[in-house]
Coordinates of C-alpha atoms in Angstrom, one line a residue:
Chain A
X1 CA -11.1 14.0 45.5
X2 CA -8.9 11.9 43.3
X3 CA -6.9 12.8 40.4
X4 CA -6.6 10.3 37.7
X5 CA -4.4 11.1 34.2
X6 CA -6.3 10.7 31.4
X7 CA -3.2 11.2 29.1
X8 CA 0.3 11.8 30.0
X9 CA 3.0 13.9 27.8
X10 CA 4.3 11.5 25.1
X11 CA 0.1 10.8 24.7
X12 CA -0.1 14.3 23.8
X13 CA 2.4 14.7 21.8
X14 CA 1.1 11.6 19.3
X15 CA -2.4 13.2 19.2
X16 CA -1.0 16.6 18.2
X17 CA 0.6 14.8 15.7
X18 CA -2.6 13.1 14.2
X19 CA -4.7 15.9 14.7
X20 CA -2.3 18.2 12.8
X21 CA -1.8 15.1 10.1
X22 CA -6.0 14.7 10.0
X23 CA -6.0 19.1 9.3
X24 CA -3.6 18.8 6.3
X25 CA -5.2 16.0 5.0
X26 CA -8.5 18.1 5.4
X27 CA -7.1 21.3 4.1
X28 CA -4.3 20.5 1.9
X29 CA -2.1 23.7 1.6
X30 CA -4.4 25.8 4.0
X31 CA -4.7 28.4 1.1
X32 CA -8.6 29.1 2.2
X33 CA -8.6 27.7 5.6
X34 CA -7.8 29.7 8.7
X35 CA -7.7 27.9 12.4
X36 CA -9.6 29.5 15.3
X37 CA -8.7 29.2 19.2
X38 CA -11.9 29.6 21.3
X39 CA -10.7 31.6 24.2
X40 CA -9.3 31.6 26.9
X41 CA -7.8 27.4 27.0
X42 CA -8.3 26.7 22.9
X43 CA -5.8 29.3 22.4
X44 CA -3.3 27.3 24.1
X45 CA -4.0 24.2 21.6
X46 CA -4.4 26.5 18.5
X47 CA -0.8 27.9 19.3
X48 CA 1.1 24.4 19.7
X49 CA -1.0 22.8 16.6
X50 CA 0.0 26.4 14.9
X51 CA 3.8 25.6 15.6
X52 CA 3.7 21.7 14.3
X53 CA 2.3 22.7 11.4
X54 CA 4.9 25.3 10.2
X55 CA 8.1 23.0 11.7
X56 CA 7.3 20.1 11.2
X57 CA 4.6 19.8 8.3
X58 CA 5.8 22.8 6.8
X59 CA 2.6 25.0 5.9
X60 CA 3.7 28.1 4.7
X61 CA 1.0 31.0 5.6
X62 CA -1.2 29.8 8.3
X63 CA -3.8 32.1 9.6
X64 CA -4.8 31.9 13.0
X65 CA -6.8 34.1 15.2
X66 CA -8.6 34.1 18.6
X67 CA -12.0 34.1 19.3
X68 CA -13.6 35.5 22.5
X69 CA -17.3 34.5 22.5
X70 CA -18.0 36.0 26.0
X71 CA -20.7 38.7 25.1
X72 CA -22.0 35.8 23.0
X73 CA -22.8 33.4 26.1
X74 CA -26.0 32.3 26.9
X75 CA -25.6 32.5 30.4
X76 CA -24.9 36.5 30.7
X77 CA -26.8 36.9 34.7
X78 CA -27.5 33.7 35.2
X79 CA -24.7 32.1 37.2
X80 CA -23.1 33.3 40.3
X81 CA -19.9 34.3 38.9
X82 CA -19.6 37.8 36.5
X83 CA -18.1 36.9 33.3
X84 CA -15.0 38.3 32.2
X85 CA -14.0 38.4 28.8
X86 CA -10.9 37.7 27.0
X87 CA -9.4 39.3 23.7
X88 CA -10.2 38.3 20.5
X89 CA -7.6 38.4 17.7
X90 CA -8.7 37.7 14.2
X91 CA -7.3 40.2 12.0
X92 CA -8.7 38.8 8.9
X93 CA -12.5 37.9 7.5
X94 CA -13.3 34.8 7.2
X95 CA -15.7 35.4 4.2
X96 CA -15.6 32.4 2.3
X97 CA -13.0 30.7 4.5
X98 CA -13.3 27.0 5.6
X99 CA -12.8 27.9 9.4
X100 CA -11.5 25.2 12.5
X101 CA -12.7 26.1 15.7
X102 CA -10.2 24.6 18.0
X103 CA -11.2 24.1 21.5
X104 CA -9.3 21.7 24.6
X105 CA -12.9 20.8 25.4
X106 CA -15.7 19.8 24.2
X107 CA -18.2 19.3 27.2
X108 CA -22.2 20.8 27.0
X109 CA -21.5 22.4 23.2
X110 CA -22.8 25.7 24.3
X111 CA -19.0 27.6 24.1
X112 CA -19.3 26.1 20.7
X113 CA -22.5 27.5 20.1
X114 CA -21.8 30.6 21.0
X115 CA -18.3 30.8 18.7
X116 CA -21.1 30.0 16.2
X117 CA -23.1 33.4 16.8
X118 CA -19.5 35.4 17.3
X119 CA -17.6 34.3 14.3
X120 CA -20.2 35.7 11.6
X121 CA -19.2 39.0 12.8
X122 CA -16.3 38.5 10.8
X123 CA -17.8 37.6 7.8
X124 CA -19.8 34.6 6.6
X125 CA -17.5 31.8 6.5
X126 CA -17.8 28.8 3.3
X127 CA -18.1 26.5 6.0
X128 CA -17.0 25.5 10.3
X129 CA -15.7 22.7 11.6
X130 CA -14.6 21.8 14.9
X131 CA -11.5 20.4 16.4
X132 CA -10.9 19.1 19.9
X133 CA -8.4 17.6 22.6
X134 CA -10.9 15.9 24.4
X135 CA -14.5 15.1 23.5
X136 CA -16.9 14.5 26.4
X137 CA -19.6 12.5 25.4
X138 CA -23.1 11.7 26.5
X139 CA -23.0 15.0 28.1
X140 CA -23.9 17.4 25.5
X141 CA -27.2 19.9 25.7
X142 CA -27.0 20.9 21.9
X143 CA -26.1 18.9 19.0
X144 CA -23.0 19.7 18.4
X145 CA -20.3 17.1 17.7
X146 CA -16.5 17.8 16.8
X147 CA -14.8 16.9 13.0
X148 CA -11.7 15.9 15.2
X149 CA -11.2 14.4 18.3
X150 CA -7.9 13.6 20.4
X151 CA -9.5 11.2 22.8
X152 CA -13.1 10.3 23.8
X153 CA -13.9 10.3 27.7
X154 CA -16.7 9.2 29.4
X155 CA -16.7 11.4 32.3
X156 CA -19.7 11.6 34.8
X157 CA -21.3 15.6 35.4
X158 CA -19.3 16.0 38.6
X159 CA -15.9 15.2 37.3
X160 CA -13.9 17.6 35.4
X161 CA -11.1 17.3 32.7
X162 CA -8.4 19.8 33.1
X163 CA -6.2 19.9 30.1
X164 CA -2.4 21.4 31.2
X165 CA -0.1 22.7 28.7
X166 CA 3.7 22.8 29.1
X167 CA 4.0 26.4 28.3
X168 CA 1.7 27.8 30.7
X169 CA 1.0 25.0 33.3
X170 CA 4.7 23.1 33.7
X171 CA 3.7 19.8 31.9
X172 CA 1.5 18.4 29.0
X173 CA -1.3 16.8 30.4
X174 CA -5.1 15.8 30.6
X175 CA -6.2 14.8 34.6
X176 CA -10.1 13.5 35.4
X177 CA -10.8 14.9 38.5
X178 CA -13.3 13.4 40.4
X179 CA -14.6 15.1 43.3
Chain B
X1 CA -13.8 37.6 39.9
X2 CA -14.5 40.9 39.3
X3 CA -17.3 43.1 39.9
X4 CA -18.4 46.8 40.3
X5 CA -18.6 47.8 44.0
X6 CA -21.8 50.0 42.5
X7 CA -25.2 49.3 41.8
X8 CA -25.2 52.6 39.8
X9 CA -23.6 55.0 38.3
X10 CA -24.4 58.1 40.0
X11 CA -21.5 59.9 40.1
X12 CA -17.6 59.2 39.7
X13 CA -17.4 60.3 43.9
X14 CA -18.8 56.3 44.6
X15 CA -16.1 54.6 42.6
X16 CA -12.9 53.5 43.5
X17 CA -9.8 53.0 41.7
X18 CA -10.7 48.9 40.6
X19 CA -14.2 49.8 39.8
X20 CA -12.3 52.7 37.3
X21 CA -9.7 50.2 35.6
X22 CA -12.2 47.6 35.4
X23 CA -14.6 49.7 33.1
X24 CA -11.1 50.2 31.2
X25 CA -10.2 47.1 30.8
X26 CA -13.8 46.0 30.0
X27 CA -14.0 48.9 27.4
X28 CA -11.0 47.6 25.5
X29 CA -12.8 44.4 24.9
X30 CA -15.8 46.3 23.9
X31 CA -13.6 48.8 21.6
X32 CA -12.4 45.7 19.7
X33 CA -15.9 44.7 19.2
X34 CA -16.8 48.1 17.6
X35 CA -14.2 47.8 15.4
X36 CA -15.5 44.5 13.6
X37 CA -16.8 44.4 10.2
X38 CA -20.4 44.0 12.5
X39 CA -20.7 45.7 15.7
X40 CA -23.1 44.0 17.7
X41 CA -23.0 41.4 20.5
X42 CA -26.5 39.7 21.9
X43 CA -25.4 40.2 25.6
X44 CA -28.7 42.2 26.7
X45 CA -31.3 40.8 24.4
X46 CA -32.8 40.5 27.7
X47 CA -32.9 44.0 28.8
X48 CA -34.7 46.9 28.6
X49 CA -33.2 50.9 28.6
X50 CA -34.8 54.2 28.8
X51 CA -33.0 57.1 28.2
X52 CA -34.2 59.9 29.6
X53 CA -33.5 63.0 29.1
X54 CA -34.6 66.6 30.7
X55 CA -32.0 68.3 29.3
X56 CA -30.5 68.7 25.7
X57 CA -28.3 66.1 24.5
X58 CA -26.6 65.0 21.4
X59 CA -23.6 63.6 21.8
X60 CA -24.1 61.7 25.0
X61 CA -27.9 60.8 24.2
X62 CA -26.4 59.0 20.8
X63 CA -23.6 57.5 22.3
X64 CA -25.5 56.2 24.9
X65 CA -28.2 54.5 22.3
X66 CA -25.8 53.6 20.1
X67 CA -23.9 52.1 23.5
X68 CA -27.3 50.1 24.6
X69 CA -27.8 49.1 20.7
X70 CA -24.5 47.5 20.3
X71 CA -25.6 45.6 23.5
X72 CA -28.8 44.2 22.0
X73 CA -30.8 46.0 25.1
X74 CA -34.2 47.5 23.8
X75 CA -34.1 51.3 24.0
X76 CA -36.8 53.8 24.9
X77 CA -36.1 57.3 24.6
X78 CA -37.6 60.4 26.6
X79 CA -36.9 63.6 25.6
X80 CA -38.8 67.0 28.3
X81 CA -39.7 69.0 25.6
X82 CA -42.1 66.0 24.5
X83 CA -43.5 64.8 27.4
X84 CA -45.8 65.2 30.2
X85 CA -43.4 66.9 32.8
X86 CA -44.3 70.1 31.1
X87 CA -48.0 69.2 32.4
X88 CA -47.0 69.0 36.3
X89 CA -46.0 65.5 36.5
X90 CA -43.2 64.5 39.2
X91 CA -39.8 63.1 38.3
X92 CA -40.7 60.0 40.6
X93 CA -44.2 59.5 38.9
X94 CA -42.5 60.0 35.6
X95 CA -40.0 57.3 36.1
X96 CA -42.1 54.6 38.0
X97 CA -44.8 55.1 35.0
X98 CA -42.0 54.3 33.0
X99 CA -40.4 51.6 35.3
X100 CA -43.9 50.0 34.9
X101 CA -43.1 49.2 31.4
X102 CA -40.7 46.9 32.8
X103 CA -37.7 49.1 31.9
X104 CA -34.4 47.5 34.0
X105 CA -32.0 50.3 33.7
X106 CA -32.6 54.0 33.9
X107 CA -29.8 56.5 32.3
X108 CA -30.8 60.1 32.7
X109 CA -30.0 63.8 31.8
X110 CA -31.1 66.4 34.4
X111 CA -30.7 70.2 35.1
X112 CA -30.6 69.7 38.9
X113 CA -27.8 68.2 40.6
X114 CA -28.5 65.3 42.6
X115 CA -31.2 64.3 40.8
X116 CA -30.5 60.7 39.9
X117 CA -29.1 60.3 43.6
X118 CA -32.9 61.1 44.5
X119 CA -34.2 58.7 42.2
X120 CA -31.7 55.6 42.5
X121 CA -33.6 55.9 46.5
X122 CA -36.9 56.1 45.1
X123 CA -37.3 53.8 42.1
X124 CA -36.0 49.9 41.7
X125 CA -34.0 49.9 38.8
X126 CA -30.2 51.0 37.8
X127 CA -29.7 54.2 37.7
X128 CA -26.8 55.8 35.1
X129 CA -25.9 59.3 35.3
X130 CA -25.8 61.1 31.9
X131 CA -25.6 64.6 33.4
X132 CA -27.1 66.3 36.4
X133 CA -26.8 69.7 36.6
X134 CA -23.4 71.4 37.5
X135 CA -22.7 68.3 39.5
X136 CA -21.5 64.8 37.7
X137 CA -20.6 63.5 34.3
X138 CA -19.3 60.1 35.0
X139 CA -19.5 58.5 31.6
X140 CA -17.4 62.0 30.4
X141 CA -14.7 61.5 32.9
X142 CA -14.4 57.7 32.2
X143 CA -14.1 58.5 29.0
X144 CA -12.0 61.3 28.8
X145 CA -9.4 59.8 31.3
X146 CA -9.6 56.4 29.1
X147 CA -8.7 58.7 26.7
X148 CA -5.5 60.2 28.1
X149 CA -4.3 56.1 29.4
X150 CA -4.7 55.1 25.6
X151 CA -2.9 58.5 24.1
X152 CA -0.4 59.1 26.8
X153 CA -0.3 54.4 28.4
X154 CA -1.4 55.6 31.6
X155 CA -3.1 58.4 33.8
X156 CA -1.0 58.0 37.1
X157 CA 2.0 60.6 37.4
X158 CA 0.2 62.9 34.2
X159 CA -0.1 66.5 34.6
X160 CA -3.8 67.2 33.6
X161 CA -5.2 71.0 33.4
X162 CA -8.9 72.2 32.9
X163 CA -9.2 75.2 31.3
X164 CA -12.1 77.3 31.4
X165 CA -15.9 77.4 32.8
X166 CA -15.1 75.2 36.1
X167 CA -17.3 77.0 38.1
X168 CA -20.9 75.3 35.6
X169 CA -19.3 72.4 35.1
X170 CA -20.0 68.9 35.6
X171 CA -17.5 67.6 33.1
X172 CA -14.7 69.4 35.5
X173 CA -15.8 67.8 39.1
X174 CA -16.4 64.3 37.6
X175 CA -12.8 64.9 35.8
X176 CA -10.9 65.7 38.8
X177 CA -12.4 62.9 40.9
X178 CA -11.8 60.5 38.0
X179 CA -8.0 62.1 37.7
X180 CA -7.0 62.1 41.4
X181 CA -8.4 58.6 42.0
X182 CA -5.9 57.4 39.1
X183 CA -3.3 59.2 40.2
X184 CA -2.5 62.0 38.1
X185 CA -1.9 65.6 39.1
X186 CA -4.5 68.3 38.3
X187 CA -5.0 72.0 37.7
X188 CA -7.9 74.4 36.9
X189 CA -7.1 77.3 35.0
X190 CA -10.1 80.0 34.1
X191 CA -10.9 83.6 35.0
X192 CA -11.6 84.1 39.0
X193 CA -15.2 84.5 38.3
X194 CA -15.2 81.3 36.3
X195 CA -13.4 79.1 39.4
X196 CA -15.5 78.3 42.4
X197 CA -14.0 78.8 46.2
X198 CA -12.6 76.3 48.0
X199 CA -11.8 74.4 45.0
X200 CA -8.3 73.6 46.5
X201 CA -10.3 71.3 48.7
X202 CA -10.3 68.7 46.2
X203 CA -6.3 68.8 45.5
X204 CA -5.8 70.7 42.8
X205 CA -4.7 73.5 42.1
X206 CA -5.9 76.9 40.5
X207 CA -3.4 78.8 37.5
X208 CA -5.1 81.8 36.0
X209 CA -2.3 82.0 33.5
X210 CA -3.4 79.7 30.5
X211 CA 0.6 79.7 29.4
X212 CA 2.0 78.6 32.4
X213 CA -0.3 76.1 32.6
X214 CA 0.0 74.4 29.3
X215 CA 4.2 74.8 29.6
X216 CA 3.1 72.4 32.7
X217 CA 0.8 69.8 31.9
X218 CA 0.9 66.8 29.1
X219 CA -2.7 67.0 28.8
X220 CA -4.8 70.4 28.4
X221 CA -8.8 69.5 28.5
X222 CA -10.4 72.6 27.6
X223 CA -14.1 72.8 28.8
X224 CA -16.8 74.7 26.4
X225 CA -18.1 78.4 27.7
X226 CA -21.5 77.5 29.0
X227 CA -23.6 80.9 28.2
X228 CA -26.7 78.8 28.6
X229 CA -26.0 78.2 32.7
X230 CA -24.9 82.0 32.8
X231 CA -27.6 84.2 34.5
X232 CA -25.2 87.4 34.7
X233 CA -21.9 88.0 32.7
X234 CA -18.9 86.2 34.2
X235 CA -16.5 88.2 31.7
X236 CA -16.8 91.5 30.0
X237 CA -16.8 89.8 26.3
X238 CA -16.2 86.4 24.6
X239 CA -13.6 88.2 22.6
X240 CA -11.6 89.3 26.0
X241 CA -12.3 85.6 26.6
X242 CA -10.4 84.0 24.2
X243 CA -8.1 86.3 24.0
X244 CA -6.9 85.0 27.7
X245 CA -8.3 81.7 27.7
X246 CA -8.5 81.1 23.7
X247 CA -6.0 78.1 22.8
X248 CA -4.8 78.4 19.7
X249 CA -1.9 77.5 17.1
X250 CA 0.6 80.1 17.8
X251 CA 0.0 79.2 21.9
X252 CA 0.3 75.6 21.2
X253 CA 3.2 75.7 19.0
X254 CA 5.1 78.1 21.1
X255 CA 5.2 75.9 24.0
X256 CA 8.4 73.9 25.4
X257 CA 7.1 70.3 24.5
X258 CA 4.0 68.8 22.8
X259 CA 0.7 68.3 24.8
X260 CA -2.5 66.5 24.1
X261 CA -5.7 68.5 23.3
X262 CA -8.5 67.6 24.7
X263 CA -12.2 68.8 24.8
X264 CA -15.6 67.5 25.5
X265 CA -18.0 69.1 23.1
X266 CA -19.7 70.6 21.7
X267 CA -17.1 72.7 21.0
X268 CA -17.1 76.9 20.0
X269 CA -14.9 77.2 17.8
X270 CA -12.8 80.2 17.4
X271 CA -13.9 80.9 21.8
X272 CA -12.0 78.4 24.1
X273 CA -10.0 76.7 21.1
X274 CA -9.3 77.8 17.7
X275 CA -10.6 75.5 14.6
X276 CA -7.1 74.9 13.7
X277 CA -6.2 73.2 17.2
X278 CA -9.3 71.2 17.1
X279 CA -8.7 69.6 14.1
X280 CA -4.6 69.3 14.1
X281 CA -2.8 65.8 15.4
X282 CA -2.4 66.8 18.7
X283 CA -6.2 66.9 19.6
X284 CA -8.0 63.6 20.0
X285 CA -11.5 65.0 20.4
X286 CA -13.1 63.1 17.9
X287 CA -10.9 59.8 19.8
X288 CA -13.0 60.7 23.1
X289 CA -16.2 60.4 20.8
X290 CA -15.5 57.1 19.9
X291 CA -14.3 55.8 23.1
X292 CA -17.4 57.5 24.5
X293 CA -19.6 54.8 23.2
X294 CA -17.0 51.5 24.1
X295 CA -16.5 52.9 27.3
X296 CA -20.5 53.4 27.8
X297 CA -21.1 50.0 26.5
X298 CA -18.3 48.8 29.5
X299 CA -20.8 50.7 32.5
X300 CA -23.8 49.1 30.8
X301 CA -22.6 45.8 30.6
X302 CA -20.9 46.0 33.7
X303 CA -24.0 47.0 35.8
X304 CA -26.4 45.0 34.1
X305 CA -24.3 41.6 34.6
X306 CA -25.2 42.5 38.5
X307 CA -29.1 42.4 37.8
X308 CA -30.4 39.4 39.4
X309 CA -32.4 37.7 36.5
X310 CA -34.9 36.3 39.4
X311 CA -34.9 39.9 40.6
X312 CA -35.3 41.4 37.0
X313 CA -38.3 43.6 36.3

């Protein structure tokens, strides 16, 4: 197994601060947008994109919520493993709303899909758009491709890209692992 | 990862404590999802429900439909008074005829206890108890006792007493199960007549004086007066009844702290609890409805995620 960094801390940090400069540019005063972390990992992104935008960009009134798309999964019985579901928080509708799904990953597109389904419970939103740390390309089994991307990685089925965030995991950082 | 240890739900007697707070914690996901402008996730598109019932149901027949709906399953309903059991057919023939319709999940209402232990040996397909006689009422005590950790935080180290018709119910037994397993302490409190023997055997303990026992518990879950299970009389008059058993205002108010009213419906107003109790702040009888159906949703789910989709009907 070997363990290669994909980006390191001060990486991070620049791509949070284009991705954040990309939204505003996007969304202006975020008067009728509101951003939304895909549970469980997007949360972690949502929150620290959340935080630069209100310090350092100054957006007043930023809504944000979490999504949990569990029970909207396409793979309910079919794996080994029993899914277990997260919470959602999205105190708000989103009729109307231009809505960012933000996510760490993007890999096969079907989370994505299924955040699809789960956010018109909430309403029917103006329009969705989809924000991501790392896009994995050439591995995708829907068409779905993000509005913004930190990085681009061509990573083979096998490997995995684990995404660690200083809050919760000791250090910013994306690893390939390739087992 | 978690998982039931169950492949039914017969009775709150095969659970253990995980199995319990992992319905909870499920159900909290699943009370957040009933909350939303719309209610419905597609998890079960791919399964099939028949509710059957041999005994009369509201309540827990809707909550269980509107449950399975919420789920996407498809639902089938059965109802005795419609159906060919009253021409001589056999429980077993009458479910496999069903089963046949490739139905994955059986829940199911029955007058004799035991009944769905019977048929979760005899037929291939998930088995949820709804009922069965003066034996079980899981989905009541799940809900009832998710009821008391969302009022009260938690269940361990609560003082729970069950007033009234022990001796016919299956809301009581599945209760004190439920209640012990989490870790709170339990009394019964009725007439003699109205208490089976050996009842101790469980761990709790019997009160005959309704007063005493409220000035001791937090929670006070007071069971209907079933005349329809009552062959002979078990007390001289309903009016003697509520007289000693009867809570009402003045009782509640006059008691040393404030104590959460419970009661499982459907209720007789003005016999085991006075109209004013039912409907003041301190009873959360219409809250048990509610959770009812997330916490029914949480077994469904639960259960259903360990069909095999090879195996499935």
């Amino acid at each position: 197994m070997s363990k290669k960094v994909l980006l390191n801390s001060k990486e991070v940090s620049i791509i949070l601060h284009r991705l954040a400069c990309q939204l505003i540019e996007n969304h202006k005063s975020f008067d009728h947008t509101v951003l939304v972390g895909i549970q469980p990992r997007g949360k972690y992104l949502l929150d620290r994109l959340a935080q630069m935008l209100k310090t350092d960009y100054k957006i007043k009134d930023l809504k944000t919520g979490n999504l949990d798309i569990t029970f909207f999964r396409d793979d309910f019985r079919r794996g080994e493993k029993i899914l277990e579901a997260n919470t959602t928080e999205i105190d708000f509708l989103v009729e109307n709303k231009n809505v960012v799904f933000i996510d760490d990953v993007l890999y096969t597109g079907r989370s994505i899909r299924a955040a699809l389904t789960a956010i018109q419970s909430f309403g029917r939103p103006r329009n969705i758009e989809l924000l991501t740390l790392i896009d994995r390309r050439f591995s995708r089994h829907l068409p779905i491709q993000p509005d913004y991307k930190g990085r681009q990685v061509d990573a083979i089925n096998q490997d995995r890209v684990i995404v660690k965030w200083k809050e919760h995991d000791g250090e910013d950082a994306v690893y390939l692992i390739n087992s | 990862m978690s998982e039931l240890s169950v492949d039914h739900l017969l009775g709150i007697k095969y659970l253990n404590k995980k199995d319990i707070n992992l319905i909870f914690e499920t159900a909290d996901h699943f009370k957040e999802v009933i909350n939303r402008p719309i209610k419905k996730v597609p998890s079960l598109r791919d399964i099939t429900i028949a509710n059957l019932f041999f005994e009369n149901s509201t309540r827990t027949k809707l909550s269980f439909e509107l449950a399975e709906k919420r789920l996407s399953a498809d639902v089938i309903n059965f109802s005795a008074s419609q159906s060919s059991v009253k021409k001589g057919e056999t429980l077993i023939d009458t479910v496999n005829n069903i089963l046949s319709m490739k139905v994955d999940m059986v829940v199911m209402r029955h007058p004799k206890p035991g009944s769905c232990v019977f048929l979760s040996d005899h037929v291939d397909a998930r088995i949820i108890n709804a009922g069965d006689g003066a034996h079980e009422h899981p989905t009541q005590a799940l809900l009832d006792t998710y009821s008391i950790r969302e009022r009260l935080g938690e269940v361990k180290g609560k003082n729970v007493v069950i007033v009234g018709d022990i001796l016919h119910s299956r809301v009581a037994l599945s209760n004190i199960y439920a209640l012990k397993l989490l870790g709170a302490k339990v009394k019964v409190c009725g007439p003699k007549s109205l208490i089976p023997k050996h009842i101790e055997k469980l761990g709790v303990k019997v009160e005959t004086d309704l007063r005493s026992a409220l000035n001791w518990c937090d929670v006070a879950n007071m069971l209907r007066v079933q005349h329809e299970r009552m062959a002979v009389s078990f007390f001289p008059t309903t009016r003697e009844y509520s007289q000693q058993y009867g809570l009402n205002k003045d009782l509640l108010d006059s008691l040393d702290k404030e104590i959460t009213v419970m009661h499982p419906g459907p209720i007789n107003r003005g016999v085991e609890i006075t109209s004013d109790v039912a409907d003041s702040d301190q009873a959360i009888i219409l809250d048990q409805v509610e959770n009812g159906v997330a916490v029914r949703m949480a077994v469904i789910y639960l259960l259903a995620a360990k069909i095999n989709r090879e195996n499935a009907n």
